[in-house]
GROMACS .gro file of N, CA and C in nm:
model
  513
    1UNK      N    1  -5.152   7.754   1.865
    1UNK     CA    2  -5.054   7.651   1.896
    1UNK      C    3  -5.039   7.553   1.782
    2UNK      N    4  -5.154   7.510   1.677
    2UNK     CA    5  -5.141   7.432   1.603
    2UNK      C    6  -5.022   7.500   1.490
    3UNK      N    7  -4.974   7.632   1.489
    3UNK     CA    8  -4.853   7.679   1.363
    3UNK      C    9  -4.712   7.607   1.478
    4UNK      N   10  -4.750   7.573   1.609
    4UNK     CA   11  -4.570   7.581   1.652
    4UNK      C   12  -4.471   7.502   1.603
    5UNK      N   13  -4.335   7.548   1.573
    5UNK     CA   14  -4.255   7.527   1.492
    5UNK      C   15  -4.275   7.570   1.363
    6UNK      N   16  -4.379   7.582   1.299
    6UNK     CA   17  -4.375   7.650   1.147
    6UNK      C   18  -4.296   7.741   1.118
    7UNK      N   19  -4.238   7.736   0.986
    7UNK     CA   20  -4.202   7.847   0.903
    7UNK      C   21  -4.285   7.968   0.907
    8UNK      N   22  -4.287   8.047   0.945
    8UNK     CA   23  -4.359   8.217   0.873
    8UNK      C   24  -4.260   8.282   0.805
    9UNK      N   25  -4.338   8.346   0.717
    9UNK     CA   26  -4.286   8.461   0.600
    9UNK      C   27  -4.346   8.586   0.603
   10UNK      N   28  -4.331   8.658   0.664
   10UNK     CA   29  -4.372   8.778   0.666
   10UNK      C   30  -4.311   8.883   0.549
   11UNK      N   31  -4.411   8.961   0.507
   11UNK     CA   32  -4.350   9.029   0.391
   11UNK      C   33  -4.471   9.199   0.380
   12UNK      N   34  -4.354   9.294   0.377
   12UNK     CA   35  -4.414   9.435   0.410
   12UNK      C   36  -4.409   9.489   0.239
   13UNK      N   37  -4.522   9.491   0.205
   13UNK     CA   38  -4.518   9.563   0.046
   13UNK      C   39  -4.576   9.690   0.035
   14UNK      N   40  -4.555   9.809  -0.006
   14UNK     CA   41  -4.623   9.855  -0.013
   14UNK      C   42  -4.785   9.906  -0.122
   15UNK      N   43  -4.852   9.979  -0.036
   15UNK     CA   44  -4.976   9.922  -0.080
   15UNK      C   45  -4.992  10.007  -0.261
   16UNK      N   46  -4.967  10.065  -0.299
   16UNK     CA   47  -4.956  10.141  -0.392
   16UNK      C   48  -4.869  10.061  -0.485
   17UNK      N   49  -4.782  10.028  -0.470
   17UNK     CA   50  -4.704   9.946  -0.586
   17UNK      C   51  -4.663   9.787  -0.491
   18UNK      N   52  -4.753   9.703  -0.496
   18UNK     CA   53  -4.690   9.548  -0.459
   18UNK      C   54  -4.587   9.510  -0.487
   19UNK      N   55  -4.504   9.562  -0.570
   19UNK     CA   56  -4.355   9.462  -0.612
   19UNK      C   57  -4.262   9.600  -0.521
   20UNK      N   58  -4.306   9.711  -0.419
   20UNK     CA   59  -4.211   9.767  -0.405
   20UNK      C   60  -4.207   9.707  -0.242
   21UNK      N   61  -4.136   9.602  -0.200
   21UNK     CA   62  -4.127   9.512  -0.100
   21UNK      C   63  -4.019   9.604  -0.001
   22UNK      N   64  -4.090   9.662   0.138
   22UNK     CA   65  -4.021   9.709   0.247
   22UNK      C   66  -3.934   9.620   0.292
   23UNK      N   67  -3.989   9.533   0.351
   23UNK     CA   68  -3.934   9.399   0.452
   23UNK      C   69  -3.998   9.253   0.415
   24UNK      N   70  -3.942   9.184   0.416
   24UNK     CA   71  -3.942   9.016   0.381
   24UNK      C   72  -3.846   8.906   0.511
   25UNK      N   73  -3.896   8.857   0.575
   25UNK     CA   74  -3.847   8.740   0.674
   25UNK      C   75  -3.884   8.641   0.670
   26UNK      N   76  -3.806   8.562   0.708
   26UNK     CA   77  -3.879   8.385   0.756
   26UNK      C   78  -3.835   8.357   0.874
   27UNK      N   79  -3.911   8.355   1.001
   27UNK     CA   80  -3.905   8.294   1.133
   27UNK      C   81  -3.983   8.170   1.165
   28UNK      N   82  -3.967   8.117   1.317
   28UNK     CA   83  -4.037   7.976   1.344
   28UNK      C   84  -4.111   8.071   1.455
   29UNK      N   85  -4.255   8.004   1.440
   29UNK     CA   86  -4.362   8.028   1.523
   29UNK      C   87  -4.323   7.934   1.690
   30UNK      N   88  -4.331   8.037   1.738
   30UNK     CA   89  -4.306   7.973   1.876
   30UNK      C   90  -4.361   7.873   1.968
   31UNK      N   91  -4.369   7.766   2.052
   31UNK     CA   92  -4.385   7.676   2.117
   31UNK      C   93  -4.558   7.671   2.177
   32UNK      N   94  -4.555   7.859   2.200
   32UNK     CA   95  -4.707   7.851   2.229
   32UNK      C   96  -4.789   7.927   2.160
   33UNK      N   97  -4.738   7.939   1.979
   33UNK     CA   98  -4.836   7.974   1.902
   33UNK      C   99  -4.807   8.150   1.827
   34UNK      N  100  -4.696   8.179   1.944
   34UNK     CA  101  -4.672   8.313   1.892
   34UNK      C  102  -4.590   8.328   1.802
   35UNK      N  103  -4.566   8.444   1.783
   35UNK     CA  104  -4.458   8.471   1.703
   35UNK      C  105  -4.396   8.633   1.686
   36UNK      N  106  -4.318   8.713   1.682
   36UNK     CA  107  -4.254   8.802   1.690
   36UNK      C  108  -4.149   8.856   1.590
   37UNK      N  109  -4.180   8.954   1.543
   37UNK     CA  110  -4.081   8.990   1.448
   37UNK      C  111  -4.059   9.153   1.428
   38UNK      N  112  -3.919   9.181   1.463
   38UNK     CA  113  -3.862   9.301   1.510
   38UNK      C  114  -3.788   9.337   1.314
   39UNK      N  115  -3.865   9.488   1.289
   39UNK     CA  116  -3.763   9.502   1.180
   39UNK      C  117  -3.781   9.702   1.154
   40UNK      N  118  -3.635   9.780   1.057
   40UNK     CA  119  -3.697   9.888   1.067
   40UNK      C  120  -3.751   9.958   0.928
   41UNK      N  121  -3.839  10.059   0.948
   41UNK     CA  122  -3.866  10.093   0.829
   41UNK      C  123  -3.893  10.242   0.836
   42UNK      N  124  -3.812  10.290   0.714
   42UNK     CA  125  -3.801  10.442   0.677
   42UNK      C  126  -3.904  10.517   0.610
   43UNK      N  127  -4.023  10.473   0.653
   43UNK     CA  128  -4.158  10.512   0.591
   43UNK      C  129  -4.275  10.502   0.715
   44UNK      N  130  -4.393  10.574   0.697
   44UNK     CA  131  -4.482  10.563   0.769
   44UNK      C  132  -4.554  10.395   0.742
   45UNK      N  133  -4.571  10.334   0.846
   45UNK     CA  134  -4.620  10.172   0.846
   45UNK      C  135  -4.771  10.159   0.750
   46UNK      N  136  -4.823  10.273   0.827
   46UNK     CA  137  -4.931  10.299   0.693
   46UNK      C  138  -4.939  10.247   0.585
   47UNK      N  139  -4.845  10.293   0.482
   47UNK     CA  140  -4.843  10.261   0.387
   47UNK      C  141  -4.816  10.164   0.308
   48UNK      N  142  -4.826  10.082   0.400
   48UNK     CA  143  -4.759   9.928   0.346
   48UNK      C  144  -4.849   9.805   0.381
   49UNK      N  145  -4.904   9.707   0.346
   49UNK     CA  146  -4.965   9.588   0.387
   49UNK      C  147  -4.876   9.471   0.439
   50UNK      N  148  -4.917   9.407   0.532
   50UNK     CA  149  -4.832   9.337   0.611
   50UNK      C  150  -4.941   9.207   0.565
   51UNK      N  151  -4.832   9.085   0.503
   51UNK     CA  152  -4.879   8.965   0.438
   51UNK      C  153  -4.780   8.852   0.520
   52UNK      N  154  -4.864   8.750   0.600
   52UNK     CA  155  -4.765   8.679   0.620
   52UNK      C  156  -4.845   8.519   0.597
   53UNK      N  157  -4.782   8.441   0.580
   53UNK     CA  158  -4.776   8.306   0.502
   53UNK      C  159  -4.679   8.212   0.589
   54UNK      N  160  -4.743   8.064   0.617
   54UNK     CA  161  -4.702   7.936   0.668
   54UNK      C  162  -4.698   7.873   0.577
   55UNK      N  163  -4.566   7.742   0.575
   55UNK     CA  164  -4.601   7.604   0.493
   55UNK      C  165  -4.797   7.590   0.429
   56UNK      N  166  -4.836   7.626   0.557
   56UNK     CA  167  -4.932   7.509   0.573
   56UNK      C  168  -5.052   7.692   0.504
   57UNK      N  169  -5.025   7.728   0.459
   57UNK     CA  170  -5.153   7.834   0.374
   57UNK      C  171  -5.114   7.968   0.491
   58UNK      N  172  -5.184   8.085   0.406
   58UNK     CA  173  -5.182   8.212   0.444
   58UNK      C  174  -5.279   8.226   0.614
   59UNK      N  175  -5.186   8.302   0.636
   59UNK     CA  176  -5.260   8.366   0.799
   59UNK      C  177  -5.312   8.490   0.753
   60UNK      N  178  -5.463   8.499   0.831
   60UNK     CA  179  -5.499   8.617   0.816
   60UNK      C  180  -5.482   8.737   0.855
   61UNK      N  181  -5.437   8.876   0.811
   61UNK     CA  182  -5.419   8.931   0.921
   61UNK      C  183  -5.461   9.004   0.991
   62UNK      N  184  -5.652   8.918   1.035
   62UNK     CA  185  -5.691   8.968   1.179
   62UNK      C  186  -5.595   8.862   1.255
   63UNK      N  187  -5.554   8.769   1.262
   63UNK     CA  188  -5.473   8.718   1.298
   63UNK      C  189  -5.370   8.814   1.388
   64UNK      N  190  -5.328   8.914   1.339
   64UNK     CA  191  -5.180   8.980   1.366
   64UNK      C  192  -5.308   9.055   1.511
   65UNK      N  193  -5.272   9.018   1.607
   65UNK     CA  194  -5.328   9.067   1.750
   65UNK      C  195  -5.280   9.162   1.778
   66UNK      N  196  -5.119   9.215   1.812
   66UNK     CA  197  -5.053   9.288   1.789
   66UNK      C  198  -4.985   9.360   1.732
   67UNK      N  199  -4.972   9.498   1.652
   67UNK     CA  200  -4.891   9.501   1.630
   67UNK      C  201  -4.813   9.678   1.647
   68UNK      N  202  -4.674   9.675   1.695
   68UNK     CA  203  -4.609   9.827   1.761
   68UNK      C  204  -4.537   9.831   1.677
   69UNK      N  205  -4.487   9.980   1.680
   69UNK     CA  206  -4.426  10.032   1.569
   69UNK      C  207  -4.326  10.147   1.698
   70UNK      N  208  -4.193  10.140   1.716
   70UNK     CA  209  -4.116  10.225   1.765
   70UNK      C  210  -4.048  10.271   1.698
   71UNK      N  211  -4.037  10.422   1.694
   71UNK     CA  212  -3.965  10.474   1.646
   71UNK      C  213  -3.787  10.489   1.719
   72UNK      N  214  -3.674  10.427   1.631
   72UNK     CA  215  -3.606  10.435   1.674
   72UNK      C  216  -3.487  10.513   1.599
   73UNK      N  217  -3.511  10.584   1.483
   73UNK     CA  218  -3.465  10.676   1.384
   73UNK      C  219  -3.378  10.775   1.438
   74UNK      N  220  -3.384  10.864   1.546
   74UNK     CA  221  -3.311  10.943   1.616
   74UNK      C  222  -3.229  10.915   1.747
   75UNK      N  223  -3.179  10.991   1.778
   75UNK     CA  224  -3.093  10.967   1.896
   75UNK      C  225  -3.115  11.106   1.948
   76UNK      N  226  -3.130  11.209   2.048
   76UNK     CA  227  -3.116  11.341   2.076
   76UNK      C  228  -3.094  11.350   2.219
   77UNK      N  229  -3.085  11.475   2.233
   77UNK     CA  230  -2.996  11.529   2.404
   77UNK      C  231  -3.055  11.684   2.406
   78UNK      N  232  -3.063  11.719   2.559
   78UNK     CA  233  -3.120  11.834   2.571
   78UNK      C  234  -3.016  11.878   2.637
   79UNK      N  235  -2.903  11.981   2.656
   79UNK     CA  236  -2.872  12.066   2.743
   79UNK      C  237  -2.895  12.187   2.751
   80UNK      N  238  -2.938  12.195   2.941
   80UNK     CA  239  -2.991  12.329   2.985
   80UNK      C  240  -2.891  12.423   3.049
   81UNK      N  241  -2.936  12.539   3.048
   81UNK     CA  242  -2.820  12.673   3.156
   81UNK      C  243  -2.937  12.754   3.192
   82UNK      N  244  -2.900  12.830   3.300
   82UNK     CA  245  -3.017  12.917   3.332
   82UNK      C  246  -2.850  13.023   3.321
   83UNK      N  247  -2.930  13.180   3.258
   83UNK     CA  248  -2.839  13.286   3.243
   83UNK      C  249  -2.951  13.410   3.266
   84UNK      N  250  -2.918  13.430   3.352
   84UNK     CA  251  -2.949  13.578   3.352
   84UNK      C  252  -3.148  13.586   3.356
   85UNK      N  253  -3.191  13.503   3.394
   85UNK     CA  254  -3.335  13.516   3.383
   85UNK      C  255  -3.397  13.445   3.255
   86UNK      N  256  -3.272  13.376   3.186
   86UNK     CA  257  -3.318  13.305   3.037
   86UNK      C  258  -3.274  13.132   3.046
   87UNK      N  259  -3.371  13.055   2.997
   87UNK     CA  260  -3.357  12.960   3.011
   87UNK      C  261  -3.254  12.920   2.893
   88UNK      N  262  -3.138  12.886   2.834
   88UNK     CA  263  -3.088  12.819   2.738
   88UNK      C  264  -3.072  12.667   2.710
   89UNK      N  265  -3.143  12.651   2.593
   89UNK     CA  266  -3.144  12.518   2.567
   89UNK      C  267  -3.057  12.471   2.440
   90UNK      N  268  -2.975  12.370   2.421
   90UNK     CA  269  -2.921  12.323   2.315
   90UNK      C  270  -2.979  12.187   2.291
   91UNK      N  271  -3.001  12.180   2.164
   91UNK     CA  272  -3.079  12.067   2.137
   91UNK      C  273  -2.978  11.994   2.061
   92UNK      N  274  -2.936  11.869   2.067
   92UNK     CA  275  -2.880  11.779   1.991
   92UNK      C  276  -2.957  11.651   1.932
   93UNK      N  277  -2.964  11.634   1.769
   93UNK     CA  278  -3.050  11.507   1.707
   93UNK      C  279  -2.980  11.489   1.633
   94UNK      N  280  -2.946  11.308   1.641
   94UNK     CA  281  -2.872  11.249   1.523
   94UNK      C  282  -2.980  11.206   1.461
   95UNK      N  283  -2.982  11.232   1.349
   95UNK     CA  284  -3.090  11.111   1.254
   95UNK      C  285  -2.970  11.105   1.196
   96UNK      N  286  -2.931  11.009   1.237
   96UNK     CA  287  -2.881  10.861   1.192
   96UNK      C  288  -2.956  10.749   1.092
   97UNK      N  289  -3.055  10.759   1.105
   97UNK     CA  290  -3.153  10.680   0.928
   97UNK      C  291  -3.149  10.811   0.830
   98UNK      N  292  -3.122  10.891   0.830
   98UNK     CA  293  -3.120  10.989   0.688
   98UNK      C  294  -3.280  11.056   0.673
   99UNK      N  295  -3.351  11.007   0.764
   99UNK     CA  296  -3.495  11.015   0.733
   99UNK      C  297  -3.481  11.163   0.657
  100UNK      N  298  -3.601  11.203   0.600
  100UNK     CA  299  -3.646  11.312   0.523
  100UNK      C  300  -3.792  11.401   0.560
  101UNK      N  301  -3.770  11.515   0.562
  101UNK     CA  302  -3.907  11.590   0.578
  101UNK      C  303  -3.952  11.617   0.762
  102UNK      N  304  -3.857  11.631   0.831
  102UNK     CA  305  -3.901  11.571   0.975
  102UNK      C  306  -3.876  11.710   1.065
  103UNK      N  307  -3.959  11.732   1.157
  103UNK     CA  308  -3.941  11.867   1.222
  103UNK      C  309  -3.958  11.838   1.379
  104UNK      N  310  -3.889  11.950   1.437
  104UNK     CA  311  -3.934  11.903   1.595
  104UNK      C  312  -3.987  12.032   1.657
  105UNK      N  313  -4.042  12.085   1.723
  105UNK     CA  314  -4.046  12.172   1.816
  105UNK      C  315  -3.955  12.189   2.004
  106UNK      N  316  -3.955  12.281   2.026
  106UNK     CA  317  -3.871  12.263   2.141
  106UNK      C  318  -3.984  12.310   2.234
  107UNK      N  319  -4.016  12.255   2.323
  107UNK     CA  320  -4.102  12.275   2.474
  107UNK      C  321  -4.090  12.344   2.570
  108UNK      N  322  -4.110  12.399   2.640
  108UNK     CA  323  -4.057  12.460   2.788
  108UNK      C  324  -4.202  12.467   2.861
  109UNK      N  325  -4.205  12.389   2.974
  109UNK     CA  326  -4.329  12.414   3.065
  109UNK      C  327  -4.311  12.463   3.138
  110UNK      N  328  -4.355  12.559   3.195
  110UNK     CA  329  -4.321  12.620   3.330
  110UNK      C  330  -4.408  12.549   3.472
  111UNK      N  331  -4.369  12.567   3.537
  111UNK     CA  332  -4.482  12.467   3.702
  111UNK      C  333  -4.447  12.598   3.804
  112UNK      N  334  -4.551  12.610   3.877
  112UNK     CA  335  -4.584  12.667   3.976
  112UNK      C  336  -4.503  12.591   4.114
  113UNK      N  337  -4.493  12.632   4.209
  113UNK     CA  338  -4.436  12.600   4.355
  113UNK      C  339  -4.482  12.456   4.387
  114UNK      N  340  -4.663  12.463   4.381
  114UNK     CA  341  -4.764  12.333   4.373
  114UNK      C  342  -4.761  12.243   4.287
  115UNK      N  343  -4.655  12.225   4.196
  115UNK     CA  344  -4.674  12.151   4.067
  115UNK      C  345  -4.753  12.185   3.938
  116UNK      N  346  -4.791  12.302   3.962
  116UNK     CA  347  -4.911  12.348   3.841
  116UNK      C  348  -4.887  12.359   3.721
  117UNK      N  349  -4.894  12.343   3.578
  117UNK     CA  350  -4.852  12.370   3.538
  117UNK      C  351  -4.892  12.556   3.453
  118UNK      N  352  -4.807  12.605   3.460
  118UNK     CA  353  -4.856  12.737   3.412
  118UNK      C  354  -4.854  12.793   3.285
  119UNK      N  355  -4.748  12.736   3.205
  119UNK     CA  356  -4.696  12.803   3.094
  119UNK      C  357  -4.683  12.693   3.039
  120UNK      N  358  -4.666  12.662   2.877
  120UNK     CA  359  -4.605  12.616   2.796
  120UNK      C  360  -4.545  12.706   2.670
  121UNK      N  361  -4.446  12.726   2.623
  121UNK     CA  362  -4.429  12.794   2.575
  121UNK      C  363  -4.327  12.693   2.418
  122UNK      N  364  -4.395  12.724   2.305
  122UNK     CA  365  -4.292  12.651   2.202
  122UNK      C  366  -4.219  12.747   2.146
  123UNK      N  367  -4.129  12.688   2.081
  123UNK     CA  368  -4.003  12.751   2.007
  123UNK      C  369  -4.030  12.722   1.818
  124UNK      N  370  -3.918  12.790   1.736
  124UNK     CA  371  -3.966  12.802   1.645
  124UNK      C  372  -3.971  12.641   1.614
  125UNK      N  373  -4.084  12.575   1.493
  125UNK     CA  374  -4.039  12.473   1.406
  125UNK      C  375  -3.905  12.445   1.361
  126UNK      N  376  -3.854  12.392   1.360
  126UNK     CA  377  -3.698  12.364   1.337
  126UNK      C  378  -3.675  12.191   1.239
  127UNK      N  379  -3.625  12.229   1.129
  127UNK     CA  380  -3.598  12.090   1.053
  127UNK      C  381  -3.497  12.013   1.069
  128UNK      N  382  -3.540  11.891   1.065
  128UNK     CA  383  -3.415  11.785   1.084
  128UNK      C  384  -3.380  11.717   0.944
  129UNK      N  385  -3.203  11.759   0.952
  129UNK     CA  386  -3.153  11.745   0.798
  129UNK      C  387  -3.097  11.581   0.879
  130UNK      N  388  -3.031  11.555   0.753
  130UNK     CA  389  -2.963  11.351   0.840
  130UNK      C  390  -2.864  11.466   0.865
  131UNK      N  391  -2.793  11.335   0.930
  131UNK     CA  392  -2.669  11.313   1.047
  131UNK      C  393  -2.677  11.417   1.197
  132UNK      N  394  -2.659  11.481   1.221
  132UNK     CA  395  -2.586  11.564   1.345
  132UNK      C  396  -2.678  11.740   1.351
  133UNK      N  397  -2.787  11.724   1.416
  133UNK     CA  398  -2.827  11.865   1.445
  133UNK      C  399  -2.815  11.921   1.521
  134UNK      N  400  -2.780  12.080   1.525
  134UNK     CA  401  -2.851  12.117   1.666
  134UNK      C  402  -2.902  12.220   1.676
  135UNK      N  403  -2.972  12.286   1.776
  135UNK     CA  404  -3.048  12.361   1.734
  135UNK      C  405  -3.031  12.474   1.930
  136UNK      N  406  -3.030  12.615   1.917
  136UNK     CA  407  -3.044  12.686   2.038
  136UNK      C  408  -3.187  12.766   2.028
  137UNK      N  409  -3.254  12.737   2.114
  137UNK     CA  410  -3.337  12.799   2.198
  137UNK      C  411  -3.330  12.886   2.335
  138UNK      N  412  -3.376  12.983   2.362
  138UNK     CA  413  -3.366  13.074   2.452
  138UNK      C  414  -3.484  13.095   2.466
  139UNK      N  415  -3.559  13.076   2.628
  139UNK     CA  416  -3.702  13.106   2.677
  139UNK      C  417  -3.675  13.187   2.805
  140UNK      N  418  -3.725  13.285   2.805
  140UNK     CA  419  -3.721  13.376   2.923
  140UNK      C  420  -3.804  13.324   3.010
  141UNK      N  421  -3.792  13.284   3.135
  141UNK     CA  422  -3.797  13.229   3.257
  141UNK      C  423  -3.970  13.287   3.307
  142UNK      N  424  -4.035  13.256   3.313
  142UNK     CA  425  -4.144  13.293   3.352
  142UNK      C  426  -4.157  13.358   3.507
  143UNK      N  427  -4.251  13.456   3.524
  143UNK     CA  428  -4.246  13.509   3.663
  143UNK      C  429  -4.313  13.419   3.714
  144UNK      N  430  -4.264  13.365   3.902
  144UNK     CA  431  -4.332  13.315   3.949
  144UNK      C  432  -4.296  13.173   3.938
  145UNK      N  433  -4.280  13.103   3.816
  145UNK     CA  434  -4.223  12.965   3.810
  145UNK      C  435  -4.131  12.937   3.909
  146UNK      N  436  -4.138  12.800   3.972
  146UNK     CA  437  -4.076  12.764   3.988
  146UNK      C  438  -4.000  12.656   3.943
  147UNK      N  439  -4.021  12.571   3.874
  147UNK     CA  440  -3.958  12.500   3.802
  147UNK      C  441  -3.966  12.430   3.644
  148UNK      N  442  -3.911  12.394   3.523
  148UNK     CA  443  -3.958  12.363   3.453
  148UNK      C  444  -3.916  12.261   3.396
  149UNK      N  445  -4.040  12.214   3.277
  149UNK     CA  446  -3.970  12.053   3.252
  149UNK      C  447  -3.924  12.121   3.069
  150UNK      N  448  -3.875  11.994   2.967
  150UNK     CA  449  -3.844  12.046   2.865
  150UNK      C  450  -3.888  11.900   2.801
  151UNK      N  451  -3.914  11.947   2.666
  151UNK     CA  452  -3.959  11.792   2.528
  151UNK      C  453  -3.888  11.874   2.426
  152UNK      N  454  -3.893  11.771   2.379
  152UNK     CA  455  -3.841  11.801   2.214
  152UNK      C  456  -3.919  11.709   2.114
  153UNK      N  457  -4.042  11.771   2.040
  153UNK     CA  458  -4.175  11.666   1.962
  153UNK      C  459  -4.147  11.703   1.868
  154UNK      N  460  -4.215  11.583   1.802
  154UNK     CA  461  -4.214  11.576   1.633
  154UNK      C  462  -4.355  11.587   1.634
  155UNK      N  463  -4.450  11.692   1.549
  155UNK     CA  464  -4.534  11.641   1.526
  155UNK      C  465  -4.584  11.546   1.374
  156UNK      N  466  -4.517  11.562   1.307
  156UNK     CA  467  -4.520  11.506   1.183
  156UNK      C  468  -4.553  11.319   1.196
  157UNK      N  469  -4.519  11.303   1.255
  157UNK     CA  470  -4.535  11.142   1.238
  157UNK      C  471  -4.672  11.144   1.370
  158UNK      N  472  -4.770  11.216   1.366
  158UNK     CA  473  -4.862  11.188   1.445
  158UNK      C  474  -4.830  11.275   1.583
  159UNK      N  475  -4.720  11.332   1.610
  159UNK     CA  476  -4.714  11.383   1.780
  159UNK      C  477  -4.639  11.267   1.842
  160UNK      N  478  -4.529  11.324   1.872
  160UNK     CA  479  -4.438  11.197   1.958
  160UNK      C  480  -4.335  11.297   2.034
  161UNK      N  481  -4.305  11.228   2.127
  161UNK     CA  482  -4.172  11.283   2.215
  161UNK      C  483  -4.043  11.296   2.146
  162UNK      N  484  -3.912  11.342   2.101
  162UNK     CA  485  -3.812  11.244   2.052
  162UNK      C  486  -3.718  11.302   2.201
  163UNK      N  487  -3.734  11.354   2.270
  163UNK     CA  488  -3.677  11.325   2.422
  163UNK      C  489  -3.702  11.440   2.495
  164UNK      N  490  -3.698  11.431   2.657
  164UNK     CA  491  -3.779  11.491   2.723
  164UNK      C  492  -3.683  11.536   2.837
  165UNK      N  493  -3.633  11.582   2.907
  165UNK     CA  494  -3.535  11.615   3.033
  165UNK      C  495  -3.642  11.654   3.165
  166UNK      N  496  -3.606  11.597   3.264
  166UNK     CA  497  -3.636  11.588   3.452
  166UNK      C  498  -3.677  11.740   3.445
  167UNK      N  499  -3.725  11.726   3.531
  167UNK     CA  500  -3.760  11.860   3.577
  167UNK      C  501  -3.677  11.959   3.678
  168UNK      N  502  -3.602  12.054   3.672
  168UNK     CA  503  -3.522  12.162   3.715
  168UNK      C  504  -3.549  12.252   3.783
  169UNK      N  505  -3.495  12.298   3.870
  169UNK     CA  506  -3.564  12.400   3.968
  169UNK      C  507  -3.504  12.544   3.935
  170UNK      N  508  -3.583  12.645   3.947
  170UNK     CA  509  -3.576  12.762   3.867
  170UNK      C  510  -3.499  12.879   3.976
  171UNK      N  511  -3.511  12.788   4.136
  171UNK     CA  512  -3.499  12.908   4.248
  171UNK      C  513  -3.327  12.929   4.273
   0.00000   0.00000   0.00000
């Protein structure tokens, strides 16, 4: 509480070359001491040191209590068809940031009557170029399933979702 109202300067450099500066802000520390600062970056957070500075001298940053990192780089859509005993999937991903180097896999779980799950089955690696992808998958329907769910993961940035569709009934 003693920073409220202060100036902060937060500043993202990375750690390998200091003058190559990600992000730089100046906000006011809030009424009860906090403070918050939303920004994006086209690199793993890793790689960068997070320095932030008051009027009144540098904050440390065990200081920084929190801190999240969302990925908000893509946009994507799953549409499903069931044909003939084959599940068809079309995958749609905007990377819209241009990002580089980025892959997804396509999912298919299969579930039992009980909720079980029985199957998982992936599809090939598939790369994401910028702007507008898409990508078809075809999974033959498992015997016995009754219903299945679908993801679409990245594992490259650690294992993440980039979107996931309800679960569908197979009968």
């Amino acid at each position: 509480k003693t920073l409220a109202g202060q100036d902060v300067t937060l500043m993202v450099s990375n750690k390998t070359d200091a003058e190559d500066v990600a992000y730089i802000d100046q906000f006011d520390v809030n009424d009860d001491g906090s403070y918050v600062c939303w920004f994006s970056m086209n690199d793993d957070i890793a790689n960068y040191d997070v320095k932030v500075k008051v009027a009144s001298g540098d904050i440390e940053t065990d200081a920084i209590t929190e801190a999240s990192t969302v990925y908000q780089w893509l946009d994507s859509a799953v549409t499903v068809e069931i044909e003939e005993g084959i599940i068809e999937t079309e995958v749609a991903i905007n990377n819209y940031a241009g990002l580089t180097g980025l892959e997804y896999d396509m999912l298919v779980m299969f579930y039992d009557a009980d909720g079980r799950l029985m199957s998982c089955v992936k599809g090939d690696t598939t790369a994401i170029a910028d702007g507008i992808n898409y990508g078809f998958h075809d999974v033959e329907i498992l015997e016995g399933a009754a219903s299945a769910r679908f993801a679409v993961w990245s594992g490259k940035l650690g294992g993440f979702p980039i979107t996931t569709v309800e679960s569908i009934s197979l009968n």
